[in-house]
mmCIF file of C-alpha atoms in Angstrom:
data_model
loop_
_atom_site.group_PDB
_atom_site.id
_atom_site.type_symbol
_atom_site.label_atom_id
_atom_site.label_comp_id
_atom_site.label_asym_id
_atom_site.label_seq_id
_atom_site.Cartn_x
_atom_site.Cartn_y
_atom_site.Cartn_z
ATOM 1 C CA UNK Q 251 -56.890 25.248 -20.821
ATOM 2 C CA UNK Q 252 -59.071 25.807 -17.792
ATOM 3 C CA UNK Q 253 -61.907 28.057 -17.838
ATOM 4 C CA UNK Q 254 -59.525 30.838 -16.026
ATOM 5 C CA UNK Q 255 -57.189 30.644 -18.037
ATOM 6 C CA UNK Q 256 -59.418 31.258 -21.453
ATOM 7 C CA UNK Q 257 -60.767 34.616 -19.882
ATOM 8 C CA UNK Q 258 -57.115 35.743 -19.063
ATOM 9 C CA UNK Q 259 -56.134 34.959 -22.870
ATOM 10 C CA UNK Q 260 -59.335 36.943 -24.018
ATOM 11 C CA UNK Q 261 -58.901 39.945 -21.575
ATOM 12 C CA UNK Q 262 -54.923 40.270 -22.703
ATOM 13 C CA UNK Q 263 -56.056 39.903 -26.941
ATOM 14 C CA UNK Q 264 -58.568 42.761 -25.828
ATOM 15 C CA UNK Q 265 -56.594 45.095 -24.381
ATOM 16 C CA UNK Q 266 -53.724 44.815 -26.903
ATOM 17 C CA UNK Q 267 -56.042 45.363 -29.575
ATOM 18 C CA UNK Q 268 -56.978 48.450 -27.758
ATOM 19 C CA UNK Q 269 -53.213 49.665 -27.757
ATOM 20 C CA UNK Q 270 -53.352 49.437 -31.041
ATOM 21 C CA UNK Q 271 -56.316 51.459 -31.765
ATOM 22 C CA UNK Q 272 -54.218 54.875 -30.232
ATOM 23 C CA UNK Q 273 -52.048 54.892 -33.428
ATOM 24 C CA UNK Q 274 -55.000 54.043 -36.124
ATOM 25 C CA UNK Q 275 -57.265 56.894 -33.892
ATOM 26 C CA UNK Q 276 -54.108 58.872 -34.567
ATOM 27 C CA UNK Q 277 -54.443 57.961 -38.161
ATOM 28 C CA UNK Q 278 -57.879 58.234 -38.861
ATOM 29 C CA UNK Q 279 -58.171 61.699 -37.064
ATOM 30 C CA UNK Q 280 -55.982 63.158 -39.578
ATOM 31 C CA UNK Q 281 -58.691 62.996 -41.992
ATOM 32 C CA UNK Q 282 -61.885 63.132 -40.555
ATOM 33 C CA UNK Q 283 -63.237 64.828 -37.289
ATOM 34 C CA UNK Q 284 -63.742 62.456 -34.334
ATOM 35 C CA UNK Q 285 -67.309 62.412 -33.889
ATOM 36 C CA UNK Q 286 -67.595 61.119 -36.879
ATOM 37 C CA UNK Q 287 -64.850 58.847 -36.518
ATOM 38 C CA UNK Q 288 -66.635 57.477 -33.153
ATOM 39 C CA UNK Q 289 -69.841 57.092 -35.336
ATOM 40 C CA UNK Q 290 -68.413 54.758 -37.787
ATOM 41 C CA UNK Q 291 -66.829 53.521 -34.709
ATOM 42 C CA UNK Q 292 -69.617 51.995 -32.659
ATOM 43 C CA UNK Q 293 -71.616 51.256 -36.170
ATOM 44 C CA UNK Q 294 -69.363 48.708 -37.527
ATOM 45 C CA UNK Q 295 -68.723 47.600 -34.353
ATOM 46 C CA UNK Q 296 -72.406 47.357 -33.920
ATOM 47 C CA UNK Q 297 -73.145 45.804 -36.596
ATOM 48 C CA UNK Q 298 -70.464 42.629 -35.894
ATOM 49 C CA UNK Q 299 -71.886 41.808 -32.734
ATOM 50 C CA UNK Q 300 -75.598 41.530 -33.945
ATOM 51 C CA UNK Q 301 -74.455 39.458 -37.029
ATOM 52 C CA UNK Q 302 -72.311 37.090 -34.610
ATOM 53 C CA UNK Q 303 -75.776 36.783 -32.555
ATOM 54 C CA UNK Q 304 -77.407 35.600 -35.376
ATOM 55 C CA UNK Q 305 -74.922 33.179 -36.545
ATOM 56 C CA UNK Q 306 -75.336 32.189 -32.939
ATOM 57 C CA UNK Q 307 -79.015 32.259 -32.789
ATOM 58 C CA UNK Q 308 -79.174 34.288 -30.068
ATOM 59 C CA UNK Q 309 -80.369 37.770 -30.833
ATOM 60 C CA UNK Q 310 -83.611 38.551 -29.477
ATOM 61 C CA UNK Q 311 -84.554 41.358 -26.728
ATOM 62 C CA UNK Q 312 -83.843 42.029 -23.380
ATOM 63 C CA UNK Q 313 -86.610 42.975 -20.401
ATOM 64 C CA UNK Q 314 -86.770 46.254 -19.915
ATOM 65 C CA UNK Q 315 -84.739 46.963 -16.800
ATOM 66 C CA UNK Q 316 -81.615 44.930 -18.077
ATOM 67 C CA UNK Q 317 -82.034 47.032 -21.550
ATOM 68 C CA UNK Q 318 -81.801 49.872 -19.530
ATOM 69 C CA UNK Q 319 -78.786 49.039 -17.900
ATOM 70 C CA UNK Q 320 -77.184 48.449 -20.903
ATOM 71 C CA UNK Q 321 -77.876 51.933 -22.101
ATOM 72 C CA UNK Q 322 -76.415 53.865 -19.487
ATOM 73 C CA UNK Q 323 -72.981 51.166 -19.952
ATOM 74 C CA UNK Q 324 -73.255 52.179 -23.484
ATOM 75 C CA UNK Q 325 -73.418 55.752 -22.958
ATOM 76 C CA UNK Q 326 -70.660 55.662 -20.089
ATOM 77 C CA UNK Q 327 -68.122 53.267 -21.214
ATOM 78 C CA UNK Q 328 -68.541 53.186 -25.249
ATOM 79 C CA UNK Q 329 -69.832 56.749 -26.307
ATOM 80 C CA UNK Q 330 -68.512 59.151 -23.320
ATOM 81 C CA UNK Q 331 -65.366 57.381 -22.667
ATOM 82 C CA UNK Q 332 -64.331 56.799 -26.153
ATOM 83 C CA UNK Q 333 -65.444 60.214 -27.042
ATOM 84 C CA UNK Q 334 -63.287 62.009 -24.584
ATOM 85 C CA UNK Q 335 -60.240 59.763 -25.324
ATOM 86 C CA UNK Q 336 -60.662 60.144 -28.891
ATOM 87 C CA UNK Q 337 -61.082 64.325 -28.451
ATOM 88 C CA UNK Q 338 -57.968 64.212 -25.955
ATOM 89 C CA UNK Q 339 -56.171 62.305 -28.599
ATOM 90 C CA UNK Q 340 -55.872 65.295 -30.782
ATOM 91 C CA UNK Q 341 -53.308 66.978 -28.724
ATOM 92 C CA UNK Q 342 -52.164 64.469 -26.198
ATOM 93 C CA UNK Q 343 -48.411 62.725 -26.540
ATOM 94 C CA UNK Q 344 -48.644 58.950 -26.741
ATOM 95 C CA UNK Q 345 -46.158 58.963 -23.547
ATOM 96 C CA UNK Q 346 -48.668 60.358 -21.632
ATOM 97 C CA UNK Q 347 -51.086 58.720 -23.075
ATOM 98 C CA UNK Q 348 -49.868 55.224 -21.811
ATOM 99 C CA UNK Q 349 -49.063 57.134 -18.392
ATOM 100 C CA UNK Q 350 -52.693 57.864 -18.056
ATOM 101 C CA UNK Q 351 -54.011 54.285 -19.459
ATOM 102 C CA UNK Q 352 -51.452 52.857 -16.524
ATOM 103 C CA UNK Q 353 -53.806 54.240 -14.356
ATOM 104 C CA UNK Q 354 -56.635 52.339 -15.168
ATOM 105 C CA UNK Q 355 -55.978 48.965 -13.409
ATOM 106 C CA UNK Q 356 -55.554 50.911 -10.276
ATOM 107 C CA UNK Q 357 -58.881 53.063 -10.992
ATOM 108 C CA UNK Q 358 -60.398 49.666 -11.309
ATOM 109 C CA UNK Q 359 -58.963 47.711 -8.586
ATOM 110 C CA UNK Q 360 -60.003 50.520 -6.155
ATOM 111 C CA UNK Q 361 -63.901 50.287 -7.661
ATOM 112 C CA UNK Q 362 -63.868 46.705 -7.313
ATOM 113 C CA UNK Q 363 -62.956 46.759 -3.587
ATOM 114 C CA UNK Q 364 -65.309 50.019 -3.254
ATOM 115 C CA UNK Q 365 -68.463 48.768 -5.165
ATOM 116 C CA UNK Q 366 -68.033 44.883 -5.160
ATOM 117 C CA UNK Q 367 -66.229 44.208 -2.189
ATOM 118 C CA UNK Q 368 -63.773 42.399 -3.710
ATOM 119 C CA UNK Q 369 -60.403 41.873 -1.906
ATOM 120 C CA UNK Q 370 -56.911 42.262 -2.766
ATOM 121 C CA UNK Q 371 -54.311 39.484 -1.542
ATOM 122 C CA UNK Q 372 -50.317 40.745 -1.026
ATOM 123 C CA UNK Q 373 -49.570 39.129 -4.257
ATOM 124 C CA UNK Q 374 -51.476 40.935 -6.562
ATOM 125 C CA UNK Q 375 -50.788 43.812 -4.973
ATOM 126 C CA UNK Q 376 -47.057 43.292 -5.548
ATOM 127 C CA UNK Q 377 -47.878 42.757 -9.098
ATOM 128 C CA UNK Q 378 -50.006 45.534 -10.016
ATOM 129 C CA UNK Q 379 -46.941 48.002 -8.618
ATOM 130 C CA UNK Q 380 -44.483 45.625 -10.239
ATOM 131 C CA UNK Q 381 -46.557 46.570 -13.953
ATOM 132 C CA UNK Q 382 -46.862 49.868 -12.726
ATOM 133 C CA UNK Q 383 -43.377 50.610 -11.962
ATOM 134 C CA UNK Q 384 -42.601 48.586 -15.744
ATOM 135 C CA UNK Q 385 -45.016 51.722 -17.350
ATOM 136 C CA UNK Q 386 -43.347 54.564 -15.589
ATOM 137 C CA UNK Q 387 -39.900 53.344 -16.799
ATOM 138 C CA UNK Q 388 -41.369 53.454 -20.128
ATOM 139 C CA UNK Q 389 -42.595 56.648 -19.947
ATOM 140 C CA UNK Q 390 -39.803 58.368 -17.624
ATOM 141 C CA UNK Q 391 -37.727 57.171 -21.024
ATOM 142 C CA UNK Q 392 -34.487 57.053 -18.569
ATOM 143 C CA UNK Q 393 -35.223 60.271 -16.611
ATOM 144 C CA UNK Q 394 -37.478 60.161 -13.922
ATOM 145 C CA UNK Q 395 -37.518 64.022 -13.806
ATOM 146 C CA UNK Q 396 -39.946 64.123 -16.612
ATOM 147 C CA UNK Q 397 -42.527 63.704 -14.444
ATOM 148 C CA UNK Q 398 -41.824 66.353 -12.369
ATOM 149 C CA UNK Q 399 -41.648 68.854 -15.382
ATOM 150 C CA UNK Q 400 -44.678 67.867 -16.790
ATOM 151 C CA UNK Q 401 -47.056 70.523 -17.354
ATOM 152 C CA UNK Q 402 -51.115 69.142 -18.138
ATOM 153 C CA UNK Q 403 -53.502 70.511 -20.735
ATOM 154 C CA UNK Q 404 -57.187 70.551 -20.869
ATOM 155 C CA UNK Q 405 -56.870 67.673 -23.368
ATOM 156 C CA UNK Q 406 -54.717 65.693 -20.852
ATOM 157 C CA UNK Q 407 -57.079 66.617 -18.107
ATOM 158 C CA UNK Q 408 -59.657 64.986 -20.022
ATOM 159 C CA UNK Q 409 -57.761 61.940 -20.267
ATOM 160 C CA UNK Q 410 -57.424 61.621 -16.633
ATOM 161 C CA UNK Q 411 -61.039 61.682 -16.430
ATOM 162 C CA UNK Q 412 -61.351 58.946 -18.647
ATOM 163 C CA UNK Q 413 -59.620 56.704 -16.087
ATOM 164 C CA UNK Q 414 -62.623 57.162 -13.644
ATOM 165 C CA UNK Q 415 -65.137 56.466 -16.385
ATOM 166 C CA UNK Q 416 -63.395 53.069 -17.709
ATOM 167 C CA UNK Q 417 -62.991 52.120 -13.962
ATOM 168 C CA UNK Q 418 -67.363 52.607 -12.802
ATOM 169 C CA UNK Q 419 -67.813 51.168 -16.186
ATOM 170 C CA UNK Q 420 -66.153 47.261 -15.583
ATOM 171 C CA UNK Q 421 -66.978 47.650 -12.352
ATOM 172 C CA UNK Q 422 -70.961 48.134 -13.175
ATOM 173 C CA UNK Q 423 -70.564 45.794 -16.293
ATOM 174 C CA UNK Q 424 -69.332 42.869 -13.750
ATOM 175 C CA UNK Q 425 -72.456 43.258 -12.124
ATOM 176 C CA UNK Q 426 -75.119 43.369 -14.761
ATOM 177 C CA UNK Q 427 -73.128 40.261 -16.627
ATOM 178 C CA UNK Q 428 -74.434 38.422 -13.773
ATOM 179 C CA UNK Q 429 -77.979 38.131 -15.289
ATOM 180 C CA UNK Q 430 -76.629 38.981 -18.784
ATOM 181 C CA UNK Q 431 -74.900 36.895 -21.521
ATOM 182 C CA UNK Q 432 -71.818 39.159 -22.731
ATOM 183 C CA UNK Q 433 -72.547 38.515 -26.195
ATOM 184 C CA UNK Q 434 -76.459 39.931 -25.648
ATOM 185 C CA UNK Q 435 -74.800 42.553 -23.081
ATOM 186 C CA UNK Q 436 -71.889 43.819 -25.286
ATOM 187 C CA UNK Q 437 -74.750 44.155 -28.107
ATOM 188 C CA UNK Q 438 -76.782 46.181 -26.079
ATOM 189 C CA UNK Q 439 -74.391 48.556 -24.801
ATOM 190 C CA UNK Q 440 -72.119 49.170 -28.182
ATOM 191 C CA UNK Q 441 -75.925 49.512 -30.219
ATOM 192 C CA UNK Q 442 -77.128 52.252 -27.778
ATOM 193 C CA UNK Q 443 -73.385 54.007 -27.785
ATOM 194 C CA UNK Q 444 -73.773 53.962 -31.444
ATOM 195 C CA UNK Q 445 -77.194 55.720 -31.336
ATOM 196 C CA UNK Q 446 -76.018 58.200 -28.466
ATOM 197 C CA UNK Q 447 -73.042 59.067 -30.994
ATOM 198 C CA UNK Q 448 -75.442 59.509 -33.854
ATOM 199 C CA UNK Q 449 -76.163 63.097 -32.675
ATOM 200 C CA UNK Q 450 -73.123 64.729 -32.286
ATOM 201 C CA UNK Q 451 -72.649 63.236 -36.083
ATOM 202 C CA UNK Q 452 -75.611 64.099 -37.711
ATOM 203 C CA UNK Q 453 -75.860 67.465 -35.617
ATOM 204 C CA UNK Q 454 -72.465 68.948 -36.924
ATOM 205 C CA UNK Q 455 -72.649 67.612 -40.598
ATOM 206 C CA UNK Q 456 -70.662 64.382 -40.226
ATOM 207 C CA UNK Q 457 -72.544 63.045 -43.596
ATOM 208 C CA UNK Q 458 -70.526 65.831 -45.587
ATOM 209 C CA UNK Q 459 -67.338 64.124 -44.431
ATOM 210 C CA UNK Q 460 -68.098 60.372 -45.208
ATOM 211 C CA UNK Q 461 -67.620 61.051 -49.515
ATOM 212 C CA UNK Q 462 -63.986 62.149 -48.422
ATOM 213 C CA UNK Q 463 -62.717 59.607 -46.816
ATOM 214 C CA UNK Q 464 -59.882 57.413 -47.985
ATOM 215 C CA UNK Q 465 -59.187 53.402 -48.193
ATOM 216 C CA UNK Q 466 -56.602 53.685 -45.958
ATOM 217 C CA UNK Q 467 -58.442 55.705 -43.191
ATOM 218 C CA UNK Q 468 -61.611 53.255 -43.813
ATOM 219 C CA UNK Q 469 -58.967 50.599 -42.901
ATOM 220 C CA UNK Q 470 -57.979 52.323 -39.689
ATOM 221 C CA UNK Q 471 -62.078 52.976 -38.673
ATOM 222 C CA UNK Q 472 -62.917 49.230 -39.414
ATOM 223 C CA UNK Q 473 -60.466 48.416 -37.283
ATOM 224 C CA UNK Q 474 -61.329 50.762 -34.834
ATOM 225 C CA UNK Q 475 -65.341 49.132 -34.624
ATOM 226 C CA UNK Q 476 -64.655 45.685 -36.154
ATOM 227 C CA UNK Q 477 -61.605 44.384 -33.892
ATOM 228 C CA UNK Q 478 -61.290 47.019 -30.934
ATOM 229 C CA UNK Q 479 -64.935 47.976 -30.362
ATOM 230 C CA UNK Q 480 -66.417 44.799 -31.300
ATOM 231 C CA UNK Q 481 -64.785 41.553 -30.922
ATOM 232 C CA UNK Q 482 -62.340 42.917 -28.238
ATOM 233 C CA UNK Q 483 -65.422 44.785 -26.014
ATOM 234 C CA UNK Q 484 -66.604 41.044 -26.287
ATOM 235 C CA UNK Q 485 -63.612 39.248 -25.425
ATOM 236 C CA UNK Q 486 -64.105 41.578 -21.923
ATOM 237 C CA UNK Q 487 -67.141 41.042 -21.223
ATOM 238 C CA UNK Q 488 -66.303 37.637 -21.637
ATOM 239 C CA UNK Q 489 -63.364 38.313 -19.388
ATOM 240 C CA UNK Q 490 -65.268 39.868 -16.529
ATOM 241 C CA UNK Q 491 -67.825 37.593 -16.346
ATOM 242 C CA UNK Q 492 -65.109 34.707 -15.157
ATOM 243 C CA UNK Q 493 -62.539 36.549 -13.349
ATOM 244 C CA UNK Q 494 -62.766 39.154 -10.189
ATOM 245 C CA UNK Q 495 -62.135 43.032 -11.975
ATOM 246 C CA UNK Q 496 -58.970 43.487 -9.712
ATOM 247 C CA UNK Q 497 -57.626 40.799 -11.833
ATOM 248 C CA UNK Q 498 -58.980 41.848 -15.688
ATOM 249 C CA UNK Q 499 -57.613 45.067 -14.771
ATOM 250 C CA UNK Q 500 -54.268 44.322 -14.197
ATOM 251 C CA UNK Q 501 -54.261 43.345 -18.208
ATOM 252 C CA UNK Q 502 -54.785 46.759 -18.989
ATOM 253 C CA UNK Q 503 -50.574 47.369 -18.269
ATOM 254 C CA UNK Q 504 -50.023 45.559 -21.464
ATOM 255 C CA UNK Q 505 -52.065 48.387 -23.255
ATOM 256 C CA UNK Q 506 -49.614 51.134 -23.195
ATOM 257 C CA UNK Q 507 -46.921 48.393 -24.195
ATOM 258 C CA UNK Q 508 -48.684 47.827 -27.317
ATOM 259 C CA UNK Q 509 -49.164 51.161 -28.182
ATOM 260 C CA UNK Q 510 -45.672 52.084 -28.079
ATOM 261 C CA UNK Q 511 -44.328 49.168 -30.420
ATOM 262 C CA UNK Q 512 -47.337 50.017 -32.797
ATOM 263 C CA UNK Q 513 -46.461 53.924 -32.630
ATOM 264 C CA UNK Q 514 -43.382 52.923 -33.334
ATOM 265 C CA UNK Q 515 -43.808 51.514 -36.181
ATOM 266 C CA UNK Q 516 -46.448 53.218 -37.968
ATOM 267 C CA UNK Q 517 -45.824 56.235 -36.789
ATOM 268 C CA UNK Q 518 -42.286 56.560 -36.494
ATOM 269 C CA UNK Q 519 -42.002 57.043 -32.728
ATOM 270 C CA UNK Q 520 -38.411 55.743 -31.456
ATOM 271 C CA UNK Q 521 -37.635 52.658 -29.205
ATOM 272 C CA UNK Q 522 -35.472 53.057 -26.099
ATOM 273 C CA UNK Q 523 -33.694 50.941 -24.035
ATOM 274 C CA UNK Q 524 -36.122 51.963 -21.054
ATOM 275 C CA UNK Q 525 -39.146 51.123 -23.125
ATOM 276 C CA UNK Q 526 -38.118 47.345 -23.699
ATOM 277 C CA UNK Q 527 -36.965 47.084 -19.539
ATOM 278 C CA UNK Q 528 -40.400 48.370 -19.154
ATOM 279 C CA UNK Q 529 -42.824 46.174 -21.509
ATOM 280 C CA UNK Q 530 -40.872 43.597 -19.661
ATOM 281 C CA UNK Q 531 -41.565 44.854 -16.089
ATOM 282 C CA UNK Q 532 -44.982 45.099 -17.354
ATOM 283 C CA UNK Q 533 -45.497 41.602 -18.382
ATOM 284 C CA UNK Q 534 -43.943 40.575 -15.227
ATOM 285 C CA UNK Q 535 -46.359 42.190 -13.461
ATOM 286 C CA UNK Q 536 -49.470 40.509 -14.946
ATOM 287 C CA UNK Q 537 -47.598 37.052 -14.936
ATOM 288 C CA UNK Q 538 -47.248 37.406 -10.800
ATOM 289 C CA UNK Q 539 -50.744 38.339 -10.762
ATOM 290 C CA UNK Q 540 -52.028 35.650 -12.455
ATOM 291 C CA UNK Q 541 -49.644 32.710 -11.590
ATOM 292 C CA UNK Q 542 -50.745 33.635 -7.540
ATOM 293 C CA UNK Q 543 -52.475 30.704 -5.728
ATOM 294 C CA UNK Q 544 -56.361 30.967 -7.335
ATOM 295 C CA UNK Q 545 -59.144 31.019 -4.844
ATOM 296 C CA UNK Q 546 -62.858 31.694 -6.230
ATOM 297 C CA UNK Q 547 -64.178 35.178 -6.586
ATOM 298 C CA UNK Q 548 -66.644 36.553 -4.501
ATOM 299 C CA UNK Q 549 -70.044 36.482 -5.333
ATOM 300 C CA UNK Q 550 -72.026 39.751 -6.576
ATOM 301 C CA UNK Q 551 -75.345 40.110 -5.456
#
């Protein structure tokens, strides 16, 4: 496999494990509040990354300025993007859930061509519509008129948001893996989210909650920082460091896929007919993208 095609496997593992963290947040909210649950979060998470940096021999400390950077990634993209999600996720419908996560390659395709100059060719163009157009069939579930009747909460609001804030932070995380290994980066960034979370827990009590909760929610939050916050925030870093963020972005289509066949089953949400012609729209989509005619990315100063 060439060295392409390793960082398009890693970026699609990551972003399926992150549609399946919107059924275990689901889960694990039902229990305990979510700052706490973003806490545990980021310090499991945490807490993989420097042990696989050991194992690798590679922990040590960054200079100042790149340590830096990595804070302000780990506030935006880890702690304030996961936070609002995982707030919004209280009251928000998985269907528009996935509509707002379809946004995201499109948020990110636009800050790659605003902030890194990268370009977009016809082709993946066509494909990012082509997964686009796969996502609204899933959530239009066969009538395209429940868009129009939508009405949008302050939780669904905040969700929008969130599209912005995953979009500046690959964009800004392709640019500082430049001098920055994504192991050491991804390390960084997750270890200062976890410390920006800490006060939010420790401020409204979250300690009182930790004797209450239950194997099976413990299940759902070591998932959350083991798999989706750790080895899967790796596997994109990873990801972004070989391929242009137009193209890791695209991979994000398969996310609200995932979701829906895990909600489905653990949650008891029904399949339709319009949500299989979708996923398969969707997968489409990335496959045009990524079978186009490869030409090397352009360099970031």
């Amino acid at each position: 496999m060439t060295p392409e095609g390793r960082a398009r496997l890693k970026a699609l593992i990551a972003v399926s494990a992150w549609g399946g963290s919107f059924p275990a947040i689901k889960i694990a909210l039902a229990e305990i509040s979510f700052t706490t649950l973003i806490w545990l979060r980021f310090g499991s998470g945490f807490l993989t990354l420097l042990l696989l940096l050991f194992i690798r021999r590679r922990a040590g400390f960054l200079p100042l300025k790149e340590a830096v950077i990595f804070a302000g990634l780990g506030f935006l993209g880890l702690f304030f993007h996961n936070s609002i999600q995982t707030y919004a996720l209280k009251t928000v419908s998985a269907g528009l859930s996935g509509l707002i996560i379809a946004a995201n390659p499109i948020g990110i395709a636009a800050a790659g061509v605003l902030i890194l100059g990268e370009r977009l060719d016809r082709k993946t163009v066509a494909g990012i519509l082509l997964a686009a157009l796969g996502v609204l069939v899933i959530l239009a579930k066969g009538d395209p008129g429940t868009f129009l009747s939508m009405g949008f909460s302050f939780g669904e609001l905040i969700m929008v948001f969130s599209v912005f804030t995953w979009a500046l932070f690959t964009v800004f995380s392709r640019k500082a893996l430049q001098k920055t290994p994504p192991d050491v980066g991804m390390t960084y960034a997750i270890g200062f989210g976890w410390l920006f979370a800490a006060f939010p827990f420790f401020g409204l009590g979250g300690t009182a909650e930790l004797s209450n909760i239950s194997a099976s929610t413990w299940v759902n939050i070591l998932f959350l920082g083991v798999v989706c916050s750790g080895l899967a925030y790796l596997l994109w870093y990873d990801a972004l460091l070989a391929l242009p963020v137009s193209e890791a972005g695209v991979f994000m289509y398969v996310n609200p896929v995932v979701a829906v066949v895990l909600s489905a089953a653990f949650l008891g949400e029904a399949v339709s007919l319009s949500m299989l012609a979708g996923g398969v729209l969707v997968f489409a989509g990335v496959w045009f993208v990524n079978a186009r005619q490869k030409r090397p990315a352009k360099a970031v100063d």
